[in-house]
């Protein structure tokens, strides 16, 4: 997992098996955060740490169900 900027927003990029699952289920392994890239990286990291549970596949696809 890596914090990256894409299209002017801070995003989380997932790699490996979990990245592949995000790609298959959501069409991308990059998940945008509701933070513009003008926000300092430290603030983006704090936001990510506070809300990381909402980005889990278990939360997005309970019971292993996918679209």
GROMACS .gro file of C-alpha atoms in nm:
model
   67
    1UNK     CA    1   0.000   0.000   0.000
    2UNK     CA    2   0.127   0.345  -0.089
    3UNK     CA    3  -0.001   0.701  -0.058
    4UNK     CA    4   0.003   0.864  -0.404
    5UNK     CA    5  -0.144   1.166  -0.584
    6UNK     CA    6  -0.372   1.106  -0.880
    7UNK     CA    7  -0.597   1.357  -1.056
    8UNK     CA    8  -0.532   1.618  -0.788
    9UNK     CA    9  -0.636   1.394  -0.496
   10UNK     CA   10  -0.445   1.191  -0.241
   11UNK     CA   11  -0.508   0.823  -0.309
   12UNK     CA   12  -0.412   0.485  -0.170
   13UNK     CA   13  -0.257   0.246  -0.421
   14UNK     CA   14  -0.280  -0.123  -0.332
   15UNK     CA   15  -0.034  -0.377  -0.472
   16UNK     CA   16   0.006  -0.753  -0.479
   17UNK     CA   17  -0.291  -0.983  -0.423
   18UNK     CA   18  -0.505  -0.717  -0.257
   19UNK     CA   19  -0.426  -0.474  -0.539
   20UNK     CA   20  -0.540  -0.734  -0.789
   21UNK     CA   21  -0.865  -0.787  -0.597
   22UNK     CA   22  -0.933  -0.412  -0.592
   23UNK     CA   23  -0.863  -0.399  -0.967
   24UNK     CA   24  -1.099  -0.690  -1.037
   25UNK     CA   25  -1.379  -0.558  -0.814
   26UNK     CA   26  -1.347  -0.181  -0.858
   27UNK     CA   27  -1.161  -0.150  -1.187
   28UNK     CA   28  -0.857   0.008  -1.022
   29UNK     CA   29  -0.608  -0.065  -0.750
   30UNK     CA   30  -0.604   0.308  -0.661
   31UNK     CA   31  -0.866   0.437  -0.415
   32UNK     CA   32  -0.907   0.817  -0.385
   33UNK     CA   33  -0.920   0.987  -0.047
   34UNK     CA   34  -1.139   1.297   0.002
   35UNK     CA   35  -0.829   1.517   0.022
   36UNK     CA   36  -0.687   1.744  -0.246
   37UNK     CA   37  -0.319   1.708  -0.321
   38UNK     CA   38  -0.260   2.059  -0.182
   39UNK     CA   39  -0.313   1.911   0.166
   40UNK     CA   40   0.024   1.825   0.325
   41UNK     CA   41   0.131   1.460   0.304
   42UNK     CA   42   0.143   1.437   0.685
   43UNK     CA   43  -0.224   1.535   0.703
   44UNK     CA   44  -0.313   1.282   0.433
   45UNK     CA   45  -0.127   1.010   0.627
   46UNK     CA   46  -0.312   1.103   0.947
   47UNK     CA   47  -0.644   1.084   0.761
   48UNK     CA   48  -0.550   0.746   0.614
   49UNK     CA   49  -0.449   0.604   0.953
   50UNK     CA   50  -0.777   0.724   1.103
   51UNK     CA   51  -0.996   0.576   0.828
   52UNK     CA   52  -0.795   0.280   0.690
   53UNK     CA   53  -1.065   0.032   0.798
   54UNK     CA   54  -1.307   0.181   0.543
   55UNK     CA   55  -1.072   0.085   0.257
   56UNK     CA   56  -1.060  -0.286   0.338
   57UNK     CA   57  -1.206  -0.539   0.096
   58UNK     CA   58  -1.401  -0.691   0.386
   59UNK     CA   59  -1.573  -0.357   0.436
   60UNK     CA   60  -1.630  -0.295   0.064
   61UNK     CA   61  -1.730  -0.654  -0.014
   62UNK     CA   62  -1.875  -0.818   0.301
   63UNK     CA   63  -1.874  -1.196   0.289
   64UNK     CA   64  -1.646  -1.196  -0.015
   65UNK     CA   65  -1.923  -1.077  -0.247
   66UNK     CA   66  -1.817  -0.860  -0.536
   67UNK     CA   67  -1.987  -0.679  -0.818
   0.00000   0.00000   0.00000
